[in-house]
Amino acid sequence: MENILREGSAKTPAVNFDSASGVLELKGRSIPENSVEFYKPLNDWIENYGANPKDKTIVDIKLEYFNTSSSKCILDLFKKLESLKTKGAEVLVNWYYEEDDEDMEEAGEDYQAIIKLPFNMIEVEEI
Amino acid sequence: MSLKRIFKLYRTMEMEDIILSFNGIVTADFLASVLHLMETKMQSLDETSKRKKKVFNVLVECIQNLYHHIDDDISLQGKTKKEPRTALIMVVKNEQGFLIQTGNYIERELALELEERLIKINSLDKEQLRDYYQSVLCNGTVSDKGTAGLGMIDIARKSGNKLEYEFLDIDENHCFFSLNVKID
């Protein structure tokens, strides 16, 4: 299947979804007015990927910040990933946040509380 | 506006520590420009990256709230406003921190709904706000506009202060909504 490789913009994150390695990365900021348009192809991709997932899928979330319109779409993305587990695939989420950025740390914890996937909270100097 | 009033307005903005002010039509392009402007401005300020991000984040959420919820056409006291979809947005930086202030006309019916939501948000402490956010995130639906009912909750969480607001009566069907978000 085709990979998704998109550069980041002022309002949208860089995307690198690689079906061969099973590594899915979102990086940058996510603040579009209507996030559904941006995230729908990503969710569709995960659905297709789910037909034949890698034994281990790594999800790297390296977001500086995101708006509330994105937060719902990101939740849907995690829910899609959660469903890969029913196929016996392992899914691990690496949630990156910058030092002292409690808001992004808490945002990761919010998803952790809702989604039944293992989360690694990773503090870095700069995203 | 007379020339003297230009100076008066300038002095007012100076005294009130207003570092950014905009009054006009809220469009998607405007959002991109104002955010770019604000980012450039923030870079020149001696601020921690944590606070910069908070201010930026709250500003995004405030402007997108206006963008999504502002009325297309408001007729005030029988007269249609010259410019629909207009709002006032200001950023203040003073010794206490930052203030993000917005003002816009709103239909009374929507104002009542909004006020109920604001009363609820202001009644919650940090942990309760977090629970509320999570429950709306889980159970809420996304509208066609891509909104999820999380904006004000997120603004309150990021601000860490109670939201200050006022609804001024304009006419039978309309109010003017002012919002003041403090970031220490």
XYZ file of N, CA, C and O in Angstrom, chain A residues 93-97 104-110 112 119-123:
72
model
N 2.326 3.734 21.437
C 2.295 5.170 21.166
C 3.439 5.864 21.900
O 3.574 5.721 23.122
N 4.262 6.580 21.170
C 5.272 7.432 21.790
C 4.757 8.867 21.755
O 4.594 9.441 20.675
N 4.483 9.418 22.916
C 3.934 10.778 22.983
C 5.055 11.722 23.408
O 5.487 11.704 24.554
N 5.532 12.534 22.457
C 6.629 13.454 22.753
C 6.088 14.805 23.213
O 5.086 15.288 22.690
N 6.755 15.394 24.172
C 6.404 16.770 24.565
C 7.673 17.487 25.021
O 8.623 16.859 25.489
N 0.955 19.985 26.927
C 1.069 18.854 25.998
C 1.238 17.533 26.754
O 0.791 16.490 26.293
N 1.878 17.599 27.894
C 2.010 16.390 28.717
C 0.617 15.929 29.168
O 0.256 14.757 29.044
N -0.171 16.892 29.648
C -1.538 16.564 30.087
C -2.389 16.063 28.922
O -3.208 15.156 29.088
N -2.190 16.658 27.750
C -2.969 16.233 26.579
C -2.692 14.753 26.283
O -3.609 13.992 25.978
N -1.416 14.358 26.433
C -1.064 12.954 26.236
C -1.715 12.071 27.277
O -2.230 10.992 26.972
N -1.726 12.573 28.505
C -2.347 11.799 29.591
C -3.858 11.661 29.392
O -4.448 10.646 29.759
N -4.467 12.706 28.808
C -5.906 12.633 28.509
C -6.201 11.453 27.588
O -7.121 10.677 27.835
N -4.290 8.905 27.076
C -3.900 7.687 27.775
C -5.051 7.178 28.647
O -5.268 5.974 28.769
N 1.175 3.856 26.263
C 1.738 5.170 25.923
C 3.100 5.322 26.584
O 3.229 5.084 27.785
N 4.093 5.720 25.809
C 5.374 6.140 26.369
C 5.371 7.653 26.394
O 5.263 8.277 25.338
N 5.492 8.263 27.566
C 5.558 9.722 27.605
C 7.028 10.115 27.534
O 7.808 9.735 28.400
N 7.402 10.826 26.491
C 8.812 11.137 26.271
C 9.060 12.647 26.271
O 8.550 13.374 25.414
N 9.810 13.095 27.284
C 10.113 14.524 27.381
C 11.373 14.821 26.578
O 12.392 14.148 26.751
